[in-house]
PDB file of C-alpha atoms in Angstrom:
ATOM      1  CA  UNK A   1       3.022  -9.351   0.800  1.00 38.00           C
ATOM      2  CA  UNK A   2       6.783 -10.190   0.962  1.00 38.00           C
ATOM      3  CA  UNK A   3       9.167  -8.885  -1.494  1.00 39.00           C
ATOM      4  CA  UNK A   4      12.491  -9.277  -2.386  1.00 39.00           C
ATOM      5  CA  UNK A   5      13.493  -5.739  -1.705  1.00 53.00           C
ATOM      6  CA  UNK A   6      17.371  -4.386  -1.699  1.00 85.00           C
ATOM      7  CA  UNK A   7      15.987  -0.493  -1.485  1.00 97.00           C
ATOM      8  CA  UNK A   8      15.729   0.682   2.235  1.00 96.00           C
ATOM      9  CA  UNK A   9      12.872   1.983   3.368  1.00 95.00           C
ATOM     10  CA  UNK A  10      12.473   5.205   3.564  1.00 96.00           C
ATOM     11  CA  UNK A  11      13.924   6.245   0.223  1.00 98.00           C
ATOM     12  CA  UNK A  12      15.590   9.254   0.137  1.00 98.00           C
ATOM     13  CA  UNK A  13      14.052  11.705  -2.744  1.00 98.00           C
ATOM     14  CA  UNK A  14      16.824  14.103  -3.973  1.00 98.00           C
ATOM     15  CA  UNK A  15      14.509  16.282  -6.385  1.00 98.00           C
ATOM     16  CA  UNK A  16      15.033  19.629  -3.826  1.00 97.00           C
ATOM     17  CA  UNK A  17      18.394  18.725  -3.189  1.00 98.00           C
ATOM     18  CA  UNK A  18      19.679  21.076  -6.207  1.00 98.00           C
ATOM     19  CA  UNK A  19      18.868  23.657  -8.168  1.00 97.00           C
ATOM     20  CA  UNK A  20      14.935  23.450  -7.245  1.00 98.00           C
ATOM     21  CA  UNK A  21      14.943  23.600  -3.821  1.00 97.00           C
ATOM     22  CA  UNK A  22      18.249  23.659  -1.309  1.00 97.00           C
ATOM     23  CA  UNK A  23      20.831  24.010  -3.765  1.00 98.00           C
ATOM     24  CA  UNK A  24      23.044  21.981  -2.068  1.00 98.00           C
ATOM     25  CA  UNK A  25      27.212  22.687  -2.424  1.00 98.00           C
ATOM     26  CA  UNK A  26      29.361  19.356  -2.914  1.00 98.00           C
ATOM     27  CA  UNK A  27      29.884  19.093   0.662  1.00 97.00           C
ATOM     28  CA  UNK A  28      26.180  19.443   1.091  1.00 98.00           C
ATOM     29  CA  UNK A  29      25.800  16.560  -0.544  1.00 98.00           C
ATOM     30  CA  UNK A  30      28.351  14.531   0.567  1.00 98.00           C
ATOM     31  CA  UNK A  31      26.815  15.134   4.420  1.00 98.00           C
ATOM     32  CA  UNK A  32      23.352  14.228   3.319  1.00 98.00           C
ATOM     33  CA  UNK A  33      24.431  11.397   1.956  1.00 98.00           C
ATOM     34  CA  UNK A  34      26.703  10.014   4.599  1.00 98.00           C
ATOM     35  CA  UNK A  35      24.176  11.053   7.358  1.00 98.00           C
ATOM     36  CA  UNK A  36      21.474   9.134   5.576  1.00 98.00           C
ATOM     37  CA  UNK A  37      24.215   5.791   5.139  1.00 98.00           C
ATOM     38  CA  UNK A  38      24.206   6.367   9.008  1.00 97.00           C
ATOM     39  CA  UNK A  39      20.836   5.916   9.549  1.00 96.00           C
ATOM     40  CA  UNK A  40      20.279   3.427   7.440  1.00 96.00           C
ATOM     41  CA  UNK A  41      18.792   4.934   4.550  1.00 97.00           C
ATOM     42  CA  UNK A  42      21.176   3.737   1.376  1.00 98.00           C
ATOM     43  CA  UNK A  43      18.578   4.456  -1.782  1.00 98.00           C
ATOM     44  CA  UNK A  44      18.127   7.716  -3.631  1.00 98.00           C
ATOM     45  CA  UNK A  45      15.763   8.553  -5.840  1.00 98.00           C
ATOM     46  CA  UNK A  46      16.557  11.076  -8.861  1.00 98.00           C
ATOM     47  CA  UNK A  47      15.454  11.478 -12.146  1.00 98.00           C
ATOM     48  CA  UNK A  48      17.092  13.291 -15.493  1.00 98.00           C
ATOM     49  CA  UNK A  49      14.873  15.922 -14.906  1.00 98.00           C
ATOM     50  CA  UNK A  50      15.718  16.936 -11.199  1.00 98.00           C
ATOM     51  CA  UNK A  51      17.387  20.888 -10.902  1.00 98.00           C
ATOM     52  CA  UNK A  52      16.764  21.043 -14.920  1.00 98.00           C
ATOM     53  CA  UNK A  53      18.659  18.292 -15.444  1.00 98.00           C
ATOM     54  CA  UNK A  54      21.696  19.143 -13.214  1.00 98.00           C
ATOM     55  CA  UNK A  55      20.559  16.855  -9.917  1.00 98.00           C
ATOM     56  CA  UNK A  56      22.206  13.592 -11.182  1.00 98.00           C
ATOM     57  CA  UNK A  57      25.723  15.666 -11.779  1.00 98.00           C
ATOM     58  CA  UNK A  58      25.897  17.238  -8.498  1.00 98.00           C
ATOM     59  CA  UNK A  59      25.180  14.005  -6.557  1.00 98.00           C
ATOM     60  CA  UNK A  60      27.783  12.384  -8.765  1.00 98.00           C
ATOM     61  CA  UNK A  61      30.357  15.002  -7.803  1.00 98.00           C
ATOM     62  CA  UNK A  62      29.811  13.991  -4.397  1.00 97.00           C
ATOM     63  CA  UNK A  63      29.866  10.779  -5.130  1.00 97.00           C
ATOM     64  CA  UNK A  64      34.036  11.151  -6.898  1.00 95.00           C
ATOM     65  CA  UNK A  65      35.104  12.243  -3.386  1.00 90.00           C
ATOM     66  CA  UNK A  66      35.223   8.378  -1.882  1.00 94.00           C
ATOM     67  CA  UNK A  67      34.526   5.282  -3.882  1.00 93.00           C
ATOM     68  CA  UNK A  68      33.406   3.126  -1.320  1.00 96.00           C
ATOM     69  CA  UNK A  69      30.404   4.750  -1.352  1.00 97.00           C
ATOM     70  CA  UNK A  70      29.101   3.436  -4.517  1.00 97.00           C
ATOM     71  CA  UNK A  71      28.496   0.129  -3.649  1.00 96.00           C
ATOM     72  CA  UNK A  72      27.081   1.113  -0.459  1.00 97.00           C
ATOM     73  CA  UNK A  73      23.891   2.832  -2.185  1.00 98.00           C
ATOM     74  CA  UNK A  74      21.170   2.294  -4.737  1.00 98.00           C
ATOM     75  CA  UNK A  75      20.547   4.579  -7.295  1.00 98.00           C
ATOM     76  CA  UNK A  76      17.224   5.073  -8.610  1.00 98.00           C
ATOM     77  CA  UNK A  77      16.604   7.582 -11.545  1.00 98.00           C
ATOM     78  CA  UNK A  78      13.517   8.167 -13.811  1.00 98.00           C
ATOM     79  CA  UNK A  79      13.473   9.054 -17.986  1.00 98.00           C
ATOM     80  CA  UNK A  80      10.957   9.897 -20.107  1.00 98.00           C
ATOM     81  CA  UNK A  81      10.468  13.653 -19.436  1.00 98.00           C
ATOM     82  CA  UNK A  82      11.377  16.188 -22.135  1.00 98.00           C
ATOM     83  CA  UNK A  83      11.637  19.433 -20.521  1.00 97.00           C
ATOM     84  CA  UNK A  84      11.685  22.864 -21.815  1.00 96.00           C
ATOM     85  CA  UNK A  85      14.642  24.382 -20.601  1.00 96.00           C
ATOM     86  CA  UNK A  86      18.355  26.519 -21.226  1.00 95.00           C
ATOM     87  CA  UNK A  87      20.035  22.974 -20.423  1.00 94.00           C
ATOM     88  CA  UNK A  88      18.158  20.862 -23.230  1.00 96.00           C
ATOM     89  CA  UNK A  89      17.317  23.936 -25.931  1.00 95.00           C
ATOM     90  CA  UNK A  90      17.067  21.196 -29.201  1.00 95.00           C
ATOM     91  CA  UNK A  91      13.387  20.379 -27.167  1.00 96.00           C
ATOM     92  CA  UNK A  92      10.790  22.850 -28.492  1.00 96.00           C
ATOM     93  CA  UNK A  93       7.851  21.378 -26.283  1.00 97.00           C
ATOM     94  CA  UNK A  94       7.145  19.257 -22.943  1.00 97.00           C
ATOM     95  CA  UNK A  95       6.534  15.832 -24.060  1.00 98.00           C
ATOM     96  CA  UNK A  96       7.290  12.553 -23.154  1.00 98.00           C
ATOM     97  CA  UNK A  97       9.511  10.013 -25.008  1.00 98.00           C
ATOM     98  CA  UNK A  98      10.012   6.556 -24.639  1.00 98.00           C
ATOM     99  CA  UNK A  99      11.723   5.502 -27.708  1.00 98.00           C
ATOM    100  CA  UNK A 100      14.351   2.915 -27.429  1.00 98.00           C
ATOM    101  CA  UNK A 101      16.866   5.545 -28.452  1.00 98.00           C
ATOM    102  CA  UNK A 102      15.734   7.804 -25.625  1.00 98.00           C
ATOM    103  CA  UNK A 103      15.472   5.624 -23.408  1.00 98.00           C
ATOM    104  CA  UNK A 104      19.529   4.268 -23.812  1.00 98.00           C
ATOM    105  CA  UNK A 105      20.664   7.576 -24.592  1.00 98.00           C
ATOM    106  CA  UNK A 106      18.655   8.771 -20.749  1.00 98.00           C
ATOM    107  CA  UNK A 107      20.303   6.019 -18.997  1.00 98.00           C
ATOM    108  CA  UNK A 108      23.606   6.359 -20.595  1.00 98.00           C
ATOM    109  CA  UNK A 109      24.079   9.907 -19.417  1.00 98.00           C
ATOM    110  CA  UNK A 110      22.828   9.678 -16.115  1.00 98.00           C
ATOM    111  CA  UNK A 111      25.540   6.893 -15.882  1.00 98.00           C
ATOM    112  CA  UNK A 112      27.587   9.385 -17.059  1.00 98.00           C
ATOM    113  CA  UNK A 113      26.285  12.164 -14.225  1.00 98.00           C
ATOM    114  CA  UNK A 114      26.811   9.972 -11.639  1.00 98.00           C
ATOM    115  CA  UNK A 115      30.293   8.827 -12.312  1.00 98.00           C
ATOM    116  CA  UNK A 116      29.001   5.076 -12.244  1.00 98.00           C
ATOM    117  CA  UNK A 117      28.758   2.083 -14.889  1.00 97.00           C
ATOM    118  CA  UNK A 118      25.360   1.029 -13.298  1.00 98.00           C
ATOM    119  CA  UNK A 119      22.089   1.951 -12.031  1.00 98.00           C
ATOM    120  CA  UNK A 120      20.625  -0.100  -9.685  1.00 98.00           C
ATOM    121  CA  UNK A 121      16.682   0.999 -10.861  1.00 98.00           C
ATOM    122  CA  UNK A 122      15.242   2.796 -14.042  1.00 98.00           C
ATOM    123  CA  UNK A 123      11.782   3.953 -14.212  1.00 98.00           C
ATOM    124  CA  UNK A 124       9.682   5.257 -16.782  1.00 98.00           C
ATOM    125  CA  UNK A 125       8.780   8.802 -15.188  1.00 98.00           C
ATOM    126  CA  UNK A 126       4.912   9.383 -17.265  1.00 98.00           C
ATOM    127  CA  UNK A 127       2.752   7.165 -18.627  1.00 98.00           C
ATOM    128  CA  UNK A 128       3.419   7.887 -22.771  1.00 98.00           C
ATOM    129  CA  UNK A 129       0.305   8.147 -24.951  1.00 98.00           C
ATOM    130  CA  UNK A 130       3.270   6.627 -27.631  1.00 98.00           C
ATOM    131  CA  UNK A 131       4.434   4.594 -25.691  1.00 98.00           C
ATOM    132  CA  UNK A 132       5.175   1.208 -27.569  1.00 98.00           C
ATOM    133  CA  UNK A 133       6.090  -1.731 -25.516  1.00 98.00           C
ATOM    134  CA  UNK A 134       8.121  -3.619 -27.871  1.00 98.00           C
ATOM    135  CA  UNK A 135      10.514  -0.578 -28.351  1.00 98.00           C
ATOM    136  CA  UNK A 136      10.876  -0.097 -24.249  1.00 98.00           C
ATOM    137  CA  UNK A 137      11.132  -3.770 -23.341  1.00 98.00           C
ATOM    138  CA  UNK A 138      14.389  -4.030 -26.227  1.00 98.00           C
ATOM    139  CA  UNK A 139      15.855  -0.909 -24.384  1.00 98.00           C
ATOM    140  CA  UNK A 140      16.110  -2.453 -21.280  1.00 98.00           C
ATOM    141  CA  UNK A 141      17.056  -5.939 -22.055  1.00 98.00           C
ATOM    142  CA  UNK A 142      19.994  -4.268 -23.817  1.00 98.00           C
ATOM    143  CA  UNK A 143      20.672  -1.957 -20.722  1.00 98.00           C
ATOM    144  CA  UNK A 144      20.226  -5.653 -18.517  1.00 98.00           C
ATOM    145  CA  UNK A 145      22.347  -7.606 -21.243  1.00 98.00           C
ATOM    146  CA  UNK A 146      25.125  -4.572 -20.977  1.00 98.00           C
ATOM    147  CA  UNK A 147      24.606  -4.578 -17.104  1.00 98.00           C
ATOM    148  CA  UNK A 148      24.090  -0.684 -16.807  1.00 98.00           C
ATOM    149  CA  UNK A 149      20.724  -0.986 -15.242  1.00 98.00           C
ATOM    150  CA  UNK A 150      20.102  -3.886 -12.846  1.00 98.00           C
ATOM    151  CA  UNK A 151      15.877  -3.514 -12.565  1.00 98.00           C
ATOM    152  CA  UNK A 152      13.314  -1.537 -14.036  1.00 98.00           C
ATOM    153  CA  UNK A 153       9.779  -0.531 -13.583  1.00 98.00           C
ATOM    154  CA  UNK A 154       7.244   2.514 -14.268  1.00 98.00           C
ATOM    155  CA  UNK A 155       5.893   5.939 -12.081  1.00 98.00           C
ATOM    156  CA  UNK A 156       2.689   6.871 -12.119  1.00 97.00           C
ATOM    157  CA  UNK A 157       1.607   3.999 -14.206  1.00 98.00           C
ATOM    158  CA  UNK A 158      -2.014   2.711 -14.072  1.00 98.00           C
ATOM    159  CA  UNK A 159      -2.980  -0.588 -13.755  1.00 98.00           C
ATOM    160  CA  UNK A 160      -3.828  -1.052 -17.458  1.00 98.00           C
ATOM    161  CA  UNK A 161      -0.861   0.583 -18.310  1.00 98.00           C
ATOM    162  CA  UNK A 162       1.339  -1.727 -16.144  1.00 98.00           C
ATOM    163  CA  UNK A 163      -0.431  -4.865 -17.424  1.00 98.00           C
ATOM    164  CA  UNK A 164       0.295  -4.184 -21.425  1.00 98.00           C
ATOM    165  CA  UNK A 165       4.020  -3.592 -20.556  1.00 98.00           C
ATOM    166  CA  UNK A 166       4.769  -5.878 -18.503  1.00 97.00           C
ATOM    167  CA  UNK A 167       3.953  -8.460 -21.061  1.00 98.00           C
ATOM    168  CA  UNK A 168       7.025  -7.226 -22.793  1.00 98.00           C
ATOM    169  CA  UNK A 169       9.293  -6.709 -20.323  1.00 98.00           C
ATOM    170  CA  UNK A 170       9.240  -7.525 -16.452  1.00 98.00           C
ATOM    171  CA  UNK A 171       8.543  -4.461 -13.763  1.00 98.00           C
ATOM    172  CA  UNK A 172       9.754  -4.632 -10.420  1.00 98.00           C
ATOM    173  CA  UNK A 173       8.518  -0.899  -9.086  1.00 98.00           C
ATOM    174  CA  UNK A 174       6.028   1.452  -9.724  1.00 98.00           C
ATOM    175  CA  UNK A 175       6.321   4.745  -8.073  1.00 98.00           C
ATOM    176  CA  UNK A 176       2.669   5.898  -7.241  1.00 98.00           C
ATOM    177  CA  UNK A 177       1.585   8.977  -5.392  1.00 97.00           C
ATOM    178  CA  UNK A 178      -0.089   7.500  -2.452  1.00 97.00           C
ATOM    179  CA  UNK A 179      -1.021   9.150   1.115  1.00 96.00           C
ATOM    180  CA  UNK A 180      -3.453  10.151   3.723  1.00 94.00           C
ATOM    181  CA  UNK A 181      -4.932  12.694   1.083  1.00 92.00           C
ATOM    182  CA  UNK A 182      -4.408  10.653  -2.073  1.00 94.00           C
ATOM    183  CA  UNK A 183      -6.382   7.580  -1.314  1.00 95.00           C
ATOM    184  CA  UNK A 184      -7.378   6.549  -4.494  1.00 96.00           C
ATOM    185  CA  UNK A 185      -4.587   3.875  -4.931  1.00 98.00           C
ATOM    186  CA  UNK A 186      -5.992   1.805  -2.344  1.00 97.00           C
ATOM    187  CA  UNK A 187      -9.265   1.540  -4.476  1.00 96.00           C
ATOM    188  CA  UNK A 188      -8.280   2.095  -8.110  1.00 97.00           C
ATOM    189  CA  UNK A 189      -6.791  -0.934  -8.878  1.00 98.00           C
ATOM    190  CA  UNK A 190      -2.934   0.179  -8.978  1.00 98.00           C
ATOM    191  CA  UNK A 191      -1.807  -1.507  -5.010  1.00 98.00           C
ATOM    192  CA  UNK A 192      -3.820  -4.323  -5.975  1.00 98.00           C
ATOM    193  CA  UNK A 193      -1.991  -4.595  -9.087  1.00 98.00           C
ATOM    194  CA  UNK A 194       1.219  -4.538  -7.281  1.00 98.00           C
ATOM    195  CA  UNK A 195       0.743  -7.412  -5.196  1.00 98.00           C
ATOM    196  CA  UNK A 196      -0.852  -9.655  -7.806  1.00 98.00           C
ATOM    197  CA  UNK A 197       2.114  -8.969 -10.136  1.00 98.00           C
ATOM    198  CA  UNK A 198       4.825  -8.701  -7.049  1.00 97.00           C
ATOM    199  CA  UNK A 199       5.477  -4.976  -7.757  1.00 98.00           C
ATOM    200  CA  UNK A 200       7.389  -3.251  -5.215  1.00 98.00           C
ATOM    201  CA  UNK A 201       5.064   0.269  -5.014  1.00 98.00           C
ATOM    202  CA  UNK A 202       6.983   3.570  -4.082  1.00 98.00           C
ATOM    203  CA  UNK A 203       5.197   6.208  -2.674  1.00 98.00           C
ATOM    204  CA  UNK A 204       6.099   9.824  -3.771  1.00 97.00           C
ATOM    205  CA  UNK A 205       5.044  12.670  -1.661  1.00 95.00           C
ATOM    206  CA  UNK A 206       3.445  10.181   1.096  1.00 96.00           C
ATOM    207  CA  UNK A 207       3.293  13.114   3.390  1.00 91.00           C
ATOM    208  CA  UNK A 208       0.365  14.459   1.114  1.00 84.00           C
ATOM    209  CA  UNK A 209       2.930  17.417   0.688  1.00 72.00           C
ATOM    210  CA  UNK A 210       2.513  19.050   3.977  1.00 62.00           C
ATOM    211  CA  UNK A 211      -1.077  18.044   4.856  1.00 54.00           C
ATOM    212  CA  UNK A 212      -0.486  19.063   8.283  1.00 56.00           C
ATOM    213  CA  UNK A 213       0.638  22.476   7.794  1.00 56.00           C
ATOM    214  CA  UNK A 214      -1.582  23.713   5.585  1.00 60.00           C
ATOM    215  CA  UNK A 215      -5.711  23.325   6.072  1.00 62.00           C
ATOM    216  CA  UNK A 216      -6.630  23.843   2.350  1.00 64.00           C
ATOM    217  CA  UNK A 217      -7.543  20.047   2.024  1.00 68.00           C
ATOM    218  CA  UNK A 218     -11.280  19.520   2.790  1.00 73.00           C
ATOM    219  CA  UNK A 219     -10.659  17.100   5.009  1.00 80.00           C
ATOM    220  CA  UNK A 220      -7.458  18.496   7.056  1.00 82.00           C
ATOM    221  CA  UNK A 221      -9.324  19.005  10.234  1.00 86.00           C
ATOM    222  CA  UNK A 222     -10.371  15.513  10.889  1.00 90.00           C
ATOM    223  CA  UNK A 223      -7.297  13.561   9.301  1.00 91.00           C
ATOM    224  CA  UNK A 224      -5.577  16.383  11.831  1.00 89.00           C
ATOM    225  CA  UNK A 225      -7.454  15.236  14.763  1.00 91.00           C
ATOM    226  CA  UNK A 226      -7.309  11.700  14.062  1.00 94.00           C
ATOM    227  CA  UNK A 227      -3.968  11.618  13.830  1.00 92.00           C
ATOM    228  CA  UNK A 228      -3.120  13.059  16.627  1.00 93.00           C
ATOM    229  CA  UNK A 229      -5.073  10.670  18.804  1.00 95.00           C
ATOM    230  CA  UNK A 230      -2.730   8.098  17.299  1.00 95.00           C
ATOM    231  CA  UNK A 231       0.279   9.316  17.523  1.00 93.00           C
ATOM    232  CA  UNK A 232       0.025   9.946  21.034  1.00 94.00           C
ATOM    233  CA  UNK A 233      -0.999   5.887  21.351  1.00 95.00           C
ATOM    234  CA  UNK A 234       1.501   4.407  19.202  1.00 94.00           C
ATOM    235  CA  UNK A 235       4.232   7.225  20.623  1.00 93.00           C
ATOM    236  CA  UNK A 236       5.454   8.821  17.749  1.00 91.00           C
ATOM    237  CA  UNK A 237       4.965  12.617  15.820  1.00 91.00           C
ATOM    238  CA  UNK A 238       2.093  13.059  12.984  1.00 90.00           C
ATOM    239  CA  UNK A 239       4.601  12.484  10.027  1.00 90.00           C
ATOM    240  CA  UNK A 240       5.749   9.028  11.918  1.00 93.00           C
ATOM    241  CA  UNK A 241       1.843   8.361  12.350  1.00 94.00           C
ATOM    242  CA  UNK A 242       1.316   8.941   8.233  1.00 94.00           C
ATOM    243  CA  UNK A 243       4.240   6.348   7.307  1.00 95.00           C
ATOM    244  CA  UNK A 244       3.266   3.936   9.499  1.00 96.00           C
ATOM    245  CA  UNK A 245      -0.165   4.155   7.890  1.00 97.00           C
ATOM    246  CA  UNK A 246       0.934   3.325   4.643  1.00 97.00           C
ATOM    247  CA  UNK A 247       3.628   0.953   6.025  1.00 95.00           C
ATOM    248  CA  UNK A 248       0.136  -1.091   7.233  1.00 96.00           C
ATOM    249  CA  UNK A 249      -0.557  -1.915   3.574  1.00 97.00           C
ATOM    250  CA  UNK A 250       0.259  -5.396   2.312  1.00 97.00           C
ATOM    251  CA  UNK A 251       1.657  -4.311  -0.519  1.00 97.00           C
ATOM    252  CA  UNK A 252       5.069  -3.223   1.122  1.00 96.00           C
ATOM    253  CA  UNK A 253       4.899   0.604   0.059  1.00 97.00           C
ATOM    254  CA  UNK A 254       8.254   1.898   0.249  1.00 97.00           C
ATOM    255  CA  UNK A 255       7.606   5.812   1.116  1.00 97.00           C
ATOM    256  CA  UNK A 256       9.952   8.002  -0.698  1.00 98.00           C
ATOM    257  CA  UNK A 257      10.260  11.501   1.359  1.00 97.00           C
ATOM    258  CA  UNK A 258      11.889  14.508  -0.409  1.00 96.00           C
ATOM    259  CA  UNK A 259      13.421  16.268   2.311  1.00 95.00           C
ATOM    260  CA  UNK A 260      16.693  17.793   2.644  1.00 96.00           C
ATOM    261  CA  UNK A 261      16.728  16.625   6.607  1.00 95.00           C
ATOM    262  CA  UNK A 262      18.243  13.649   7.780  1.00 95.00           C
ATOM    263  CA  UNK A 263      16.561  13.718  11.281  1.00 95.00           C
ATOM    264  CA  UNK A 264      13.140  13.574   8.712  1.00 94.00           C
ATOM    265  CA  UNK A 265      14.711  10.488   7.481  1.00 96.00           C
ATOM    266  CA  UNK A 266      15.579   8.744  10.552  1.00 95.00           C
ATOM    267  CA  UNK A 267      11.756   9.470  11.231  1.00 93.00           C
ATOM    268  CA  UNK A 268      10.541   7.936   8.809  1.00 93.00           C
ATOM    269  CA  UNK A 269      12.573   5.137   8.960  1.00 94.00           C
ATOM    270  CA  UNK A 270      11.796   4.074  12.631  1.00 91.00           C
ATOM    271  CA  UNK A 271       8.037   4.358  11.363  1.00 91.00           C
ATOM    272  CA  UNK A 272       8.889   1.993   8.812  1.00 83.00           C
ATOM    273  CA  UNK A 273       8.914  -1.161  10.681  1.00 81.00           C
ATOM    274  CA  UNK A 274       5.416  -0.260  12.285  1.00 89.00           C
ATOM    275  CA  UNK A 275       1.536  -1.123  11.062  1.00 91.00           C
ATOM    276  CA  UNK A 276      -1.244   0.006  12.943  1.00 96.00           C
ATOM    277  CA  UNK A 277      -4.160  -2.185  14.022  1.00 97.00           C
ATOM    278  CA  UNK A 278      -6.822  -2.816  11.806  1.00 98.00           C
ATOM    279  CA  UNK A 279      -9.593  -0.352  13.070  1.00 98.00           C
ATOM    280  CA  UNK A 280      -7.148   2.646  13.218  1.00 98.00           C
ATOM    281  CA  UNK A 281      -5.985   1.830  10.045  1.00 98.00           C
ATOM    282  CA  UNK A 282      -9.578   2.875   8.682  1.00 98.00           C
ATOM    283  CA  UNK A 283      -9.890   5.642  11.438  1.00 97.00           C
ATOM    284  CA  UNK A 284      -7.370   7.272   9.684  1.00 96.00           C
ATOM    285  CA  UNK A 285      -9.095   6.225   6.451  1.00 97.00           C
ATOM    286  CA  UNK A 286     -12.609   7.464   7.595  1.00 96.00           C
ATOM    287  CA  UNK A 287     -11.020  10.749   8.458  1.00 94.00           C
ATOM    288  CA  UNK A 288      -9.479  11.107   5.166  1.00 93.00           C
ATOM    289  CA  UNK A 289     -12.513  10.454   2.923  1.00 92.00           C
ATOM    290  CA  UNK A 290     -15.488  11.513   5.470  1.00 92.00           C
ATOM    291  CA  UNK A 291     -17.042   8.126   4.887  1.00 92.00           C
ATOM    292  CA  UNK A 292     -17.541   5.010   6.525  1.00 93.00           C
ATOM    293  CA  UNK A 293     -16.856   1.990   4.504  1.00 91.00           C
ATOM    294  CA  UNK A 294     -19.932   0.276   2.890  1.00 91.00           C
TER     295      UNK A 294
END
């Protein structure tokens, strides 16, 4: 499927950047971010959330230090998520909220965090059990109308769920979790939903969270083996051999890989622009699920 994408592909996920995983100084930042422009990786994917909802903040500080960069990137952030923490004490439970007030008053700050007057995507981060369409689709239209965010879409959405609100308002991206050990997009209905509605899928943790370092999945010795054999025909490392398997999909997954290593990046990116031939596309597959197809 072809799509009218501006994101790069890989996307960079910044959720270990901070305060949950390499607490990253300024100047951290501003190298990760200038190595990845140098590869050719210009999207970043945050949420509110991220380093209990300091993330968006220190990205933005790096961000102060040269405004050319700004227009050189897309920013992608996610709302939705009430967390239980020091930073937000008014919330007395996790829960979701998707309430047109939320929703403006989400984007708003992380506007605000990252020293710019636009985002360039917005996603819903949960699917909310109170969710109401009406309420979600006038939040962004006034966001679009304002022009603070420029497209929006969903994470973790199902097909069903995609389908009632996109009547309301239109979704360009749903970020799915989708790899060699979580197959059941391919099956379930959500790729498929995608491409009939031209939905740019992202792929969050598309490494299957370092399968190939750790053998507690069932299946780890034969998607192992497998992919091994292929990466030594197609000439590239295991993680290489995992993005170009999702890269194969018509859909046009766009894998978003949360490392705090550019060379990871540049990886990924080269296995981008690669698909694998039909049969080892379902070698790989076969491996994964221990099953032939029907």
């Amino acid at each position: 499927m072809e799509n009218n994408m501006t994101l790069s592909s890989p996307v960079a996920g910044c959720m270990r950047w901070g305060k949950w995983g390499a607490n990253f100084t300024t100047y951290d930042y501003r190298q990760m971010i200038d190595q990845c422009l140098l590869i050719g990786v210009n999207s970043f994917d945050h949420a509110d959330i991220y380093g209990d909802y300091t993330t968006e903040e220190e990205f933005g500080e790096a961000l102060k230090e040269d405004k050319t960069i700004r227009p050189q990137i897309k920013l992608i952030t996610k709302c939705g998520i009430q967390m239980l923490t020091e930073n937000r004490p008014e919330h007395s439970i996790k829960s979701y909220n998707t309430s047109k007030k939320h929703i403006i008053r989400s984007a708003e700050q992380s506007l605000k965090n990252f020293g710019t007057d636009y985002l360039d995507v917005l996603l819903i981060h949960r699917p909310d059990p109170l969710l109401d369409p009406e309420e979600v689709a006038e939040a962004i239209q006034s966001l679009k109308i304002q022009g603070k965010v420029r497209s929006f879409g969903v994470s973790n959405f199902l097909p069903h769920q995609v389908n009632m609100l996109r009547k309301w308002v239109q979704i360009d991206y749903n970020q799915i979790e989708v790899s060699i050990i979580r197959t059941s997009p391919f099956s379930n209905g959500i790729l498929d939903n995608c491409i009939e509605n031209n939905i740019v899928p992202m792929a969050w943790a598309p490494l299957g969270g370092g399968l190939l370092t750790d053998d507690l999945h069932p299946h780890f010795r034969s998607i192992s083996h497998a992919a091994h054999l292929l990466s030594e025909k197609y000439a590239m490392g295991l993680n290489e051999m995992l993005i170009a398997w999702l890269n194969t999909h018509p859909a046009g997954i766009l894998p978003v890989i949360g490392t705090t290593k550019a060379e990871r990046l540049e990886q990924a990116k080269k296995a981008a622009s690669i698909k694998l031939t039909r049969e080892d596309w379902f070698f790989l597959m076969k491996a994964a699920t221990g099953e032939d197809v029907a």
